[in-house]
Short mmCIF file of C-alpha atoms in Angstrom, two decimals:
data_model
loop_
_atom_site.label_atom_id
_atom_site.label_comp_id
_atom_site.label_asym_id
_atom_site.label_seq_id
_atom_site.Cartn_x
_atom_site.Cartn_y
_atom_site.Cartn_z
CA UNK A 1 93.59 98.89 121.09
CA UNK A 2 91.92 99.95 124.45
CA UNK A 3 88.62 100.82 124.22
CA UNK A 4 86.92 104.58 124.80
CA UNK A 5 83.50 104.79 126.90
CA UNK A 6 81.03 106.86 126.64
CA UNK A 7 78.49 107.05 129.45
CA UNK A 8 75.02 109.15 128.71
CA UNK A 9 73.18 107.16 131.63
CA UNK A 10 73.05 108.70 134.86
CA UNK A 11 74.27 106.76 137.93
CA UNK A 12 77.44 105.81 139.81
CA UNK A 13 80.83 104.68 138.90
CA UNK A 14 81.89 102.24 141.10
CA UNK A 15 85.02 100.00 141.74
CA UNK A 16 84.31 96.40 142.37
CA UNK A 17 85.97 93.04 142.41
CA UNK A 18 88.88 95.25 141.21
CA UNK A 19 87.06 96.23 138.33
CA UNK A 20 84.34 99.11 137.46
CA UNK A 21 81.13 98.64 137.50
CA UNK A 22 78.16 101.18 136.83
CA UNK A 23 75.09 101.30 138.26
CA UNK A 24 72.38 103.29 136.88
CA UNK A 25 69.62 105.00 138.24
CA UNK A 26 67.11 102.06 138.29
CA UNK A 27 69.46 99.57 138.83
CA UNK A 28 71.25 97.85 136.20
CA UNK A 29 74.27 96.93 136.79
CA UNK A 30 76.77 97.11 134.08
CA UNK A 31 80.46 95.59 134.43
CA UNK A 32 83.11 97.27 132.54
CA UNK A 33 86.81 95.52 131.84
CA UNK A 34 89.33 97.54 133.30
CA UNK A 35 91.65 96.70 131.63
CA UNK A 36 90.58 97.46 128.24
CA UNK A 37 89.58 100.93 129.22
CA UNK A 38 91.88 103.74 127.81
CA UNK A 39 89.64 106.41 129.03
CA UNK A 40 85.79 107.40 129.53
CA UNK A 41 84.00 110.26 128.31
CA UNK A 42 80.56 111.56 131.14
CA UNK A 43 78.04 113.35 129.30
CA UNK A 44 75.77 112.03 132.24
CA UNK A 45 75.61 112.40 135.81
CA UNK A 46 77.79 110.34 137.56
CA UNK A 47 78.75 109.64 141.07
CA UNK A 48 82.76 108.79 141.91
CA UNK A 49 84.05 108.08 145.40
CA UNK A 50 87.55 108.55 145.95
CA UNK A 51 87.96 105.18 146.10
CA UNK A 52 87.36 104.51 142.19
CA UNK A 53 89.11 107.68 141.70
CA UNK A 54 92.25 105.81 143.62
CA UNK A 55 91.53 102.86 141.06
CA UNK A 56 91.35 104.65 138.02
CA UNK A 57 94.34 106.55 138.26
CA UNK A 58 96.70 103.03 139.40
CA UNK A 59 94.99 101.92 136.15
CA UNK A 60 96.30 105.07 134.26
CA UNK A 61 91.93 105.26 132.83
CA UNK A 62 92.00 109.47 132.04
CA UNK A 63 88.29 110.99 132.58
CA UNK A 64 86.74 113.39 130.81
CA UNK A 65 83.68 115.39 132.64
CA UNK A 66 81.18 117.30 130.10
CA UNK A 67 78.46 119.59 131.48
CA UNK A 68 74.55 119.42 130.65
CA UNK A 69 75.22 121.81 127.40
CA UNK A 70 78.10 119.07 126.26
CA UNK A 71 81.49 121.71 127.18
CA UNK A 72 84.07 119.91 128.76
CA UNK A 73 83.85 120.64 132.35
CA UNK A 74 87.51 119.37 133.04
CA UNK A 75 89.59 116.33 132.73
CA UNK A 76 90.44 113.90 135.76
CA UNK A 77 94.22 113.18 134.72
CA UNK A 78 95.52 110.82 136.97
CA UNK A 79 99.05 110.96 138.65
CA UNK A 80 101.76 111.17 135.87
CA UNK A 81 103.61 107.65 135.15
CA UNK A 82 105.50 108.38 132.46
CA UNK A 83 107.95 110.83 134.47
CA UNK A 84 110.99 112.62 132.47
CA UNK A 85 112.69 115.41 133.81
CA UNK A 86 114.70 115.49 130.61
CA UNK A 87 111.50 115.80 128.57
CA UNK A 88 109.90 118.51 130.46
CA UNK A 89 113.25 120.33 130.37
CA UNK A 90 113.53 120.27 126.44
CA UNK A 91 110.16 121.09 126.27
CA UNK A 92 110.05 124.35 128.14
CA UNK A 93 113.42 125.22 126.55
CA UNK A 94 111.45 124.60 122.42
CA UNK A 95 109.06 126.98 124.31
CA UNK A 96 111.02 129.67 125.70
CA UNK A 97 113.34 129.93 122.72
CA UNK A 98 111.32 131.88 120.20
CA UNK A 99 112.92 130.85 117.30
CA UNK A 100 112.36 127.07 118.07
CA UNK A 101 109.19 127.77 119.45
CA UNK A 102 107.90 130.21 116.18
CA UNK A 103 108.98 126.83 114.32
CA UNK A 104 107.13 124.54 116.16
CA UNK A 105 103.64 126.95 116.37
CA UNK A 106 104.33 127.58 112.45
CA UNK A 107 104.60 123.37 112.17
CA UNK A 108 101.38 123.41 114.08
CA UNK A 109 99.52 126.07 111.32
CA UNK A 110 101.03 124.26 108.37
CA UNK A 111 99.31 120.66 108.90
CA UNK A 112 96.11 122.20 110.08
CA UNK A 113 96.22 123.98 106.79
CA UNK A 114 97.40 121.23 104.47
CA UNK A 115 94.68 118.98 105.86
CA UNK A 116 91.95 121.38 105.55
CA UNK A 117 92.63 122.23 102.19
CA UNK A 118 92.82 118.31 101.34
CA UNK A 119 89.27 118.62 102.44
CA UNK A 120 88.21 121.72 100.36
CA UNK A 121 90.16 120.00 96.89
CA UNK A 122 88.49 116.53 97.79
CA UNK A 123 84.97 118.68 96.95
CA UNK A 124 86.63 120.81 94.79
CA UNK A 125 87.17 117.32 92.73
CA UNK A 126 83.25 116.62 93.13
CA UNK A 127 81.95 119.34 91.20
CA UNK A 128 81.85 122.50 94.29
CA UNK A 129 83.64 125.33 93.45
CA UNK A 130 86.08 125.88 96.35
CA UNK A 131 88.80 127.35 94.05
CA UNK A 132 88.67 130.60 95.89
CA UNK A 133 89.18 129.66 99.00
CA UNK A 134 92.03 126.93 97.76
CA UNK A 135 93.60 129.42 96.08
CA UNK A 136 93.22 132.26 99.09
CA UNK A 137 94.96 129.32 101.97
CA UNK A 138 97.89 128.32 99.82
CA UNK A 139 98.65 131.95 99.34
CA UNK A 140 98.29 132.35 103.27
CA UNK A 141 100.21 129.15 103.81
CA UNK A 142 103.24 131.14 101.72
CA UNK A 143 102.89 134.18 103.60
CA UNK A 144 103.61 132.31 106.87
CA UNK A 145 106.62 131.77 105.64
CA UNK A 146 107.64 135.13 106.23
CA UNK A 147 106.50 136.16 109.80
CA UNK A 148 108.33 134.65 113.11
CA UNK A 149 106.27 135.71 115.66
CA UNK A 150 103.52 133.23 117.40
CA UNK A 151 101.13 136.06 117.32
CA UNK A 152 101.35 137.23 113.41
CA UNK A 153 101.23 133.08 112.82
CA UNK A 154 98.51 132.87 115.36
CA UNK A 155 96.67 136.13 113.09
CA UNK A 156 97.33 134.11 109.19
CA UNK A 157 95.96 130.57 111.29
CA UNK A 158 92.67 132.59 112.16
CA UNK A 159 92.24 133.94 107.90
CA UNK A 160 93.06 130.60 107.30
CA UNK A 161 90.88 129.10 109.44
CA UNK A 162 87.82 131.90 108.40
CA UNK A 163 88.93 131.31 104.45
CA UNK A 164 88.61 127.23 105.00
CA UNK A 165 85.23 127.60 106.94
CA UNK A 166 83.58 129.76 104.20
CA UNK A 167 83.99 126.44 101.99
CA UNK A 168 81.78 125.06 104.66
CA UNK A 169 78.60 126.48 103.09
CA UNK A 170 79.73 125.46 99.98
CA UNK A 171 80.32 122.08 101.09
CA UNK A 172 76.99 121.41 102.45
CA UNK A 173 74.55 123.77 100.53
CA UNK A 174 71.76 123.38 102.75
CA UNK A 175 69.79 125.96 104.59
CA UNK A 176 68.65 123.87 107.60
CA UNK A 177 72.60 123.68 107.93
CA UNK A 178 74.36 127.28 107.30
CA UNK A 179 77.81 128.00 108.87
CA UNK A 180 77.71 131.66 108.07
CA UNK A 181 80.56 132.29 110.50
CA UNK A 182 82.73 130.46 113.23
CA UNK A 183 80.57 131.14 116.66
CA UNK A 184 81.38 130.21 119.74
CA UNK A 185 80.28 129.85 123.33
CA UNK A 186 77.75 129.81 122.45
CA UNK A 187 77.64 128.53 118.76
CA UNK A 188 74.84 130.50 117.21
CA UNK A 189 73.99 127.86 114.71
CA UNK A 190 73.76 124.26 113.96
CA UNK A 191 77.03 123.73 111.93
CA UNK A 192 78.91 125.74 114.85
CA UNK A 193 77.52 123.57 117.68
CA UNK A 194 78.67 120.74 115.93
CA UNK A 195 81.90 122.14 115.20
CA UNK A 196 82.62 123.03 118.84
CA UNK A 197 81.01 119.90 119.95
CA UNK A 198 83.66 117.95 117.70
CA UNK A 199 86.51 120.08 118.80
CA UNK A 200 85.90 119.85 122.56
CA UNK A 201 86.36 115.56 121.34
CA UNK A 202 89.55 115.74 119.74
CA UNK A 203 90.87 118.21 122.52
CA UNK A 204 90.16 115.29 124.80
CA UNK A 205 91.65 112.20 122.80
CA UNK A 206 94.48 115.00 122.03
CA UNK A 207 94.79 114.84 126.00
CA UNK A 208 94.79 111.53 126.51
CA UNK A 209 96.99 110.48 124.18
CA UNK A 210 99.50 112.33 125.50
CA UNK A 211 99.14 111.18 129.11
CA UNK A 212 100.45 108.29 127.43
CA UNK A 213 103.38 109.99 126.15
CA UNK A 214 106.66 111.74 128.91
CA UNK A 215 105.11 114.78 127.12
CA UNK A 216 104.16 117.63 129.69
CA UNK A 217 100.14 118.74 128.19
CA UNK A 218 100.83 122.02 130.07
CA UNK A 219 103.41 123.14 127.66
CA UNK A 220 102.25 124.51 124.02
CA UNK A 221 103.75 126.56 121.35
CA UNK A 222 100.85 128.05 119.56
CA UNK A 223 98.43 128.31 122.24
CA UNK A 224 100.64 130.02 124.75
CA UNK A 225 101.08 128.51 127.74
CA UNK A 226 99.29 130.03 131.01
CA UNK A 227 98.36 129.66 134.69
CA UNK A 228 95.11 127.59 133.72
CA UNK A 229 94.89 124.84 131.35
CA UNK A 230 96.37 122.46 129.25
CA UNK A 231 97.26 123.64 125.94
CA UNK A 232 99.81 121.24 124.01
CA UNK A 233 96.43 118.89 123.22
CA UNK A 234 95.00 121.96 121.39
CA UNK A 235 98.15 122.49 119.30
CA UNK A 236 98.11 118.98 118.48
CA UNK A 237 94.48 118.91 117.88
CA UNK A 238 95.04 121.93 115.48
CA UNK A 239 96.28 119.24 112.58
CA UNK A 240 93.19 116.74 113.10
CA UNK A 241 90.59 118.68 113.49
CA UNK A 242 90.03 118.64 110.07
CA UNK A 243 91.03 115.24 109.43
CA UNK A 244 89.15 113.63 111.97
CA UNK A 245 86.42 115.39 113.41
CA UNK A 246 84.96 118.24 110.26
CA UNK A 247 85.07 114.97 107.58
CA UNK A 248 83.04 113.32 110.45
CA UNK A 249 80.56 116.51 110.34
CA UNK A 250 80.53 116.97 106.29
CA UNK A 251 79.82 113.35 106.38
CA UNK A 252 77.34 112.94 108.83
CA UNK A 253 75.30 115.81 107.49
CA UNK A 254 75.50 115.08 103.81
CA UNK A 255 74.26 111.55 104.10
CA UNK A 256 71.51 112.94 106.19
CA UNK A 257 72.47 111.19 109.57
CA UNK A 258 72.74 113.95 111.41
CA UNK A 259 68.86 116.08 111.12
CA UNK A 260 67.98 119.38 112.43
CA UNK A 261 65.54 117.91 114.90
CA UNK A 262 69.28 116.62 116.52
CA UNK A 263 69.57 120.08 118.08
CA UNK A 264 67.65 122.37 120.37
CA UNK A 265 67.84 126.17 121.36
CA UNK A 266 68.78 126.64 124.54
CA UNK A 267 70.50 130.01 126.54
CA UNK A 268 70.85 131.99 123.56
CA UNK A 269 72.58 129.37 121.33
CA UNK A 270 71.81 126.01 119.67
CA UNK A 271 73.23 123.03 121.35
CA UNK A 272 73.20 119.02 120.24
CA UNK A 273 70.64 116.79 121.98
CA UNK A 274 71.34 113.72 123.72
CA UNK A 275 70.39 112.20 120.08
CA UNK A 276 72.51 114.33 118.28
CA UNK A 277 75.20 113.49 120.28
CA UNK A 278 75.08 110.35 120.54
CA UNK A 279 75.07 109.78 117.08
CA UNK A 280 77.94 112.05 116.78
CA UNK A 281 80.41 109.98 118.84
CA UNK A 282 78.88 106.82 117.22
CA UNK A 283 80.45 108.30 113.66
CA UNK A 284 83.56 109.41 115.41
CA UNK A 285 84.34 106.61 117.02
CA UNK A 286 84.19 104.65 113.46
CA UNK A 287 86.20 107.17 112.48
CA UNK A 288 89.20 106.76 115.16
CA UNK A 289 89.11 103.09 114.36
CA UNK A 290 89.37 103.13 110.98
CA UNK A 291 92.96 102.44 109.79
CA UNK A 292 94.97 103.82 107.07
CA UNK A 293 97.91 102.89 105.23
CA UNK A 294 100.96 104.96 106.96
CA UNK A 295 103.36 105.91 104.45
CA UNK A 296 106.78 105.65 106.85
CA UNK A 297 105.90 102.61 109.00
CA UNK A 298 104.30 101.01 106.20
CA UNK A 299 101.69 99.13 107.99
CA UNK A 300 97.98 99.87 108.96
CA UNK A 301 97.67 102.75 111.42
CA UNK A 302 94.37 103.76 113.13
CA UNK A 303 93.32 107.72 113.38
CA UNK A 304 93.94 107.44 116.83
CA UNK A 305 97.15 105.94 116.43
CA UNK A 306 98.08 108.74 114.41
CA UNK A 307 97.67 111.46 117.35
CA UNK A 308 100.03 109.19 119.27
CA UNK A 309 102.65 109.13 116.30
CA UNK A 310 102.46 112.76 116.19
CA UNK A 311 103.25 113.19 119.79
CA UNK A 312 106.39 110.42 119.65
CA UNK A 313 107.84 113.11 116.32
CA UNK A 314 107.28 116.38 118.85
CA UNK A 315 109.44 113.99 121.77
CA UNK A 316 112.18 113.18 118.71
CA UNK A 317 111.88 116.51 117.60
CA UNK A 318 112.66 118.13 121.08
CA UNK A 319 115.57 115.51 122.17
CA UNK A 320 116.71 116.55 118.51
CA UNK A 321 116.79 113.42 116.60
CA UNK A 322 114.34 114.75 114.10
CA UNK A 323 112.83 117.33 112.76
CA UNK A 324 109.20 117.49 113.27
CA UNK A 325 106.59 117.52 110.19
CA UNK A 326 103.42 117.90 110.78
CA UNK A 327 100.74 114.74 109.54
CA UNK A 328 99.60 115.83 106.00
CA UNK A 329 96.73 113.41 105.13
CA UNK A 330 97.70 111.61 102.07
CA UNK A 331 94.77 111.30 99.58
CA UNK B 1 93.02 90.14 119.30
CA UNK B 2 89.07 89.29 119.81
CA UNK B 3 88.84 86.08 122.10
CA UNK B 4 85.92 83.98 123.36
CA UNK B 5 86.91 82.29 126.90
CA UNK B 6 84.74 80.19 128.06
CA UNK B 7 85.27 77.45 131.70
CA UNK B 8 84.23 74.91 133.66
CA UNK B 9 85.64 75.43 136.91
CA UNK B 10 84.78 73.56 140.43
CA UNK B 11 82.07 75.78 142.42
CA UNK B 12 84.59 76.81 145.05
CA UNK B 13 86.58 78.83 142.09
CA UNK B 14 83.67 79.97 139.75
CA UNK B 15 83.12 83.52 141.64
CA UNK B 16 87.13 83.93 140.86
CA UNK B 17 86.87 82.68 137.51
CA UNK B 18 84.32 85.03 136.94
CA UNK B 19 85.62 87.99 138.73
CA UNK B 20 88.97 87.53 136.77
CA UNK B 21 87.58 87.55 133.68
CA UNK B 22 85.60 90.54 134.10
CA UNK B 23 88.39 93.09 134.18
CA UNK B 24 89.56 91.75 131.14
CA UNK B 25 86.73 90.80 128.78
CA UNK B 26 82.76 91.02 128.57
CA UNK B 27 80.54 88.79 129.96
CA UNK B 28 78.44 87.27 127.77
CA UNK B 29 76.88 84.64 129.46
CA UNK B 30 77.52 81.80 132.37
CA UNK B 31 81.32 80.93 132.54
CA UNK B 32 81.71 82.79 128.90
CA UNK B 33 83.36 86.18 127.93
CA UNK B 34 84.48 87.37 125.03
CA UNK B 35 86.26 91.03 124.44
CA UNK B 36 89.17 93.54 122.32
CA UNK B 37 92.09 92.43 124.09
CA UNK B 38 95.80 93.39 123.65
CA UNK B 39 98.52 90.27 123.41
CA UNK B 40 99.84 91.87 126.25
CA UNK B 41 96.83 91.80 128.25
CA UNK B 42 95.59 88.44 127.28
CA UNK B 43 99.15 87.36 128.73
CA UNK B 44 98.38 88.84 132.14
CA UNK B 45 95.03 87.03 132.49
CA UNK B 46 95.98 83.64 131.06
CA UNK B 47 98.50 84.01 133.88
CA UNK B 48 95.74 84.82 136.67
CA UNK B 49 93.85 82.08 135.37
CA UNK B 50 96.90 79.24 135.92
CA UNK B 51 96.74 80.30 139.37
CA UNK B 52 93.47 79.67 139.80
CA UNK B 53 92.70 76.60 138.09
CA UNK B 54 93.03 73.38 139.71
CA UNK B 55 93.19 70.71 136.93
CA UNK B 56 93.80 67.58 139.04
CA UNK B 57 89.91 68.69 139.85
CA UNK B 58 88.64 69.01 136.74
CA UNK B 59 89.34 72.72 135.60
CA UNK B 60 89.28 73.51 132.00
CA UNK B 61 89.52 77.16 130.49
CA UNK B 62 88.97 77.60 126.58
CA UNK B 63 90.27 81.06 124.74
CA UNK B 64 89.27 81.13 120.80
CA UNK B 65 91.90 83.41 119.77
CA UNK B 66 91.09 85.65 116.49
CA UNK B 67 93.33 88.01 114.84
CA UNK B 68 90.04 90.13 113.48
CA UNK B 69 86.30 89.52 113.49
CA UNK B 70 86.56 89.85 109.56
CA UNK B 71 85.67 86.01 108.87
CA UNK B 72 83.24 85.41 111.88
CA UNK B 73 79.72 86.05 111.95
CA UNK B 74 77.87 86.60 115.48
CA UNK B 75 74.65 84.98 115.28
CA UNK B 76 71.73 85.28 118.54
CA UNK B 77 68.89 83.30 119.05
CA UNK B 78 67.17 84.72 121.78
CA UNK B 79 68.30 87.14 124.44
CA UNK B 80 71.73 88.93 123.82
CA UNK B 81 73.07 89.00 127.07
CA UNK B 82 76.10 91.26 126.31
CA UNK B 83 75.72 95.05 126.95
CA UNK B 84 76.75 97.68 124.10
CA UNK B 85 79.51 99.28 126.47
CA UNK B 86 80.89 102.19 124.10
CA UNK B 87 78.00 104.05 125.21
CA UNK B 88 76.47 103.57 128.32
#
């Protein structure tokens, strides 16, 4: 499995014996394999000449650029290798169809929801009392059912969404760490800047994974596709959001790793410290690694395998070999 | 995989050797590397290596080869010499 970097230093990225190499501000020098690089994550600042641009992209390495406040600035997505006309052409068809595109976007809704309300019954089992808000999503989750239109499923995935995150206070009981409600840019509390934080992640490795895929990120069902950005990685990142990156935050926080001195206020909202941060991606990465038993292949899968396999369904699904269900975690 | 390469090279070829190596694997210490690598990978360097090699001189390259780190223990006396590189 090719390895993620993270680089919090500031300094320059450099190409060198036909390998990278970065150099820090006071002068270490740190080589980095190449080839065991799937992409790398700058929360620092870092210098790139074209020349290690060049490199990067031959070695098919995606960057990710955040910004002091840790939003992702933009994504360095090197020259497309995986070419397929056909794909893009079955893609954009799933999308301007609405029937096959409500189905897909509805797909989308149904394993976010499913794996969120895993989460809420896996506390509900350890004595919190979540059975509103279980109760409240699976009625949602019916309701869907009934609408085919992205924007009425796009209106149920934001109750469901609001109904889940209410469990969040719940969940964690703690005042240094109250959700209150979903805030963003910017989040207005701790538990939102983490959220967002974790988000902007898995909207990334969402990316990534499918540069490695003939799957065109411009192209998306629920988040409707536009002039400006890349929006199949946030459908995709719809169904692990909760299974990767809020068990990371409900974990982190309830065994105490993560501590309110971890944040800071800053322009009107509260934002994760270089500490916090860093301790963040530390859990997450753990978390990517870790494998699980997958049901169909039956073998050991990682979590970051898994946003792979989902992208390899959507390709079956649009060459229609096979119908695509969203990942429903299985404990 | 997890390997540990380690080689004893003639001087003319250690700056290859070691240049080699480091797009593949971590350097750990002189003429030693270990690192993740994919079968696939590991494929692609053993080949670089064979051409650089000269055995009728002396050349010898060692790869440990482990399928996980779950039975091995990494013990340091002294300086660790390998950077954490998840996080720089």
């Amino acid at each position: 499995m090719k390895e993620t970097i993270y680089i919090f230093s500031n300094g320059r990225l450099r190409r060198k014996d036909n390998s990278l190499i970065f150099e820090t501000e006071d002068g270490q020098k740190k080589f980095i394999p190449v080839e065991n690089i799937k992409e790398i994550f700058l929360f620092g600042e870092v210098d790139i000449n074209t020349k290690a641009l060049n490199f990067l992209s031959q070695k098919e390495i995606v960057v990710h650029y955040f910004n002091y406040y840790g939003y992702h600035t933009g994504s360095f997505y090197p020259r497309e290798h995986y070419n397929s006309g056909y794909m893009i052409l079955k893609q954009a068809e799933h999308y301007l169809n609405e029937t096959e595109r409500v189905f897909i976007a509805k797909r989308f809704i149904e394993g976010a929801a499913k794996n969120s309300l895993k989460i809420l019954k896996y506390y509900n089992r350890r004595g919190k009392d979540l059975n509103n808000q279980i109760n409240e999503i699976e009625r949602l989750v019916l309701e869907l059912r009934n609408y085919n239109s992205v924007d009425k499923a796009m209106a149920i995935e934001g109750q469901i969404k609001q109904t889940y995150y209410q469990g969040f206070d719940i969940i964690i009981n703690s005042d240094e760490f109250k959700f209150e409600e979903r805030s963003k840019k910017p989040p207005k509390n701790r538990i939102n800047a983490l959220i967002s934080f974790s988000n902007s992640l898995i909207y990334n490795y969402c990316l990534s994974e499918i540069y490695k895929t003939h799957l065109d990120p411009r192209i998306g069902y629920l988040h409707t596709t536009n002039f400006r950005k890349f929006t199949l990685n946030l459908d995709i990142a719809e169904i692990f959001k909760p299974v990767i990156g809020d068990r990371t935050i409900l974990s982190l926080l309830n065994k105490g790793i993560i501590k309110p001195n971890d944040f800071e206020d800053k322009l009107e909202g509260v934002y994760l410290k270089e500490t916090g941060r860093k301790k963040f991606l530390q859990a997450m990465e753990e978390r990517l690694k870790q494998t699980i038993k997958h049901s169909k292949l039956n073998r050991q899968v990682s979590y970051r395998r898994l946003i792979r396999l989902e992208l390899y369904k959507l390709e079956k699904h649009f060459i229609g070999e096979e119908e695509y269900e969203p990942f429903v975690m299985d404990w | 995989m997890f390997v540990i390469l380690y080689y004893d090279v003639g001087e003319k070829r250690c700056a290859k050797m070691l240049k080699t190596c480091r797009k593949y694997l971590q350097w750990v210490q002189n003429s030693v590397f270990e690192g993740e690598i994919s079968i696939a990978n590991l494929e692609k360097l053993t080949y670089e290596i064979s051409e650089i090699i000269k055995p009728q001189e002396g050349d010898s390259v060692i790869i440990y080869k482990f399928r996980t780190k779950r039975y091995t223990e990494r013990v340091v006396f002294g300086i660790d010499k390998k950077d954490d590189l998840s996080f720089i």
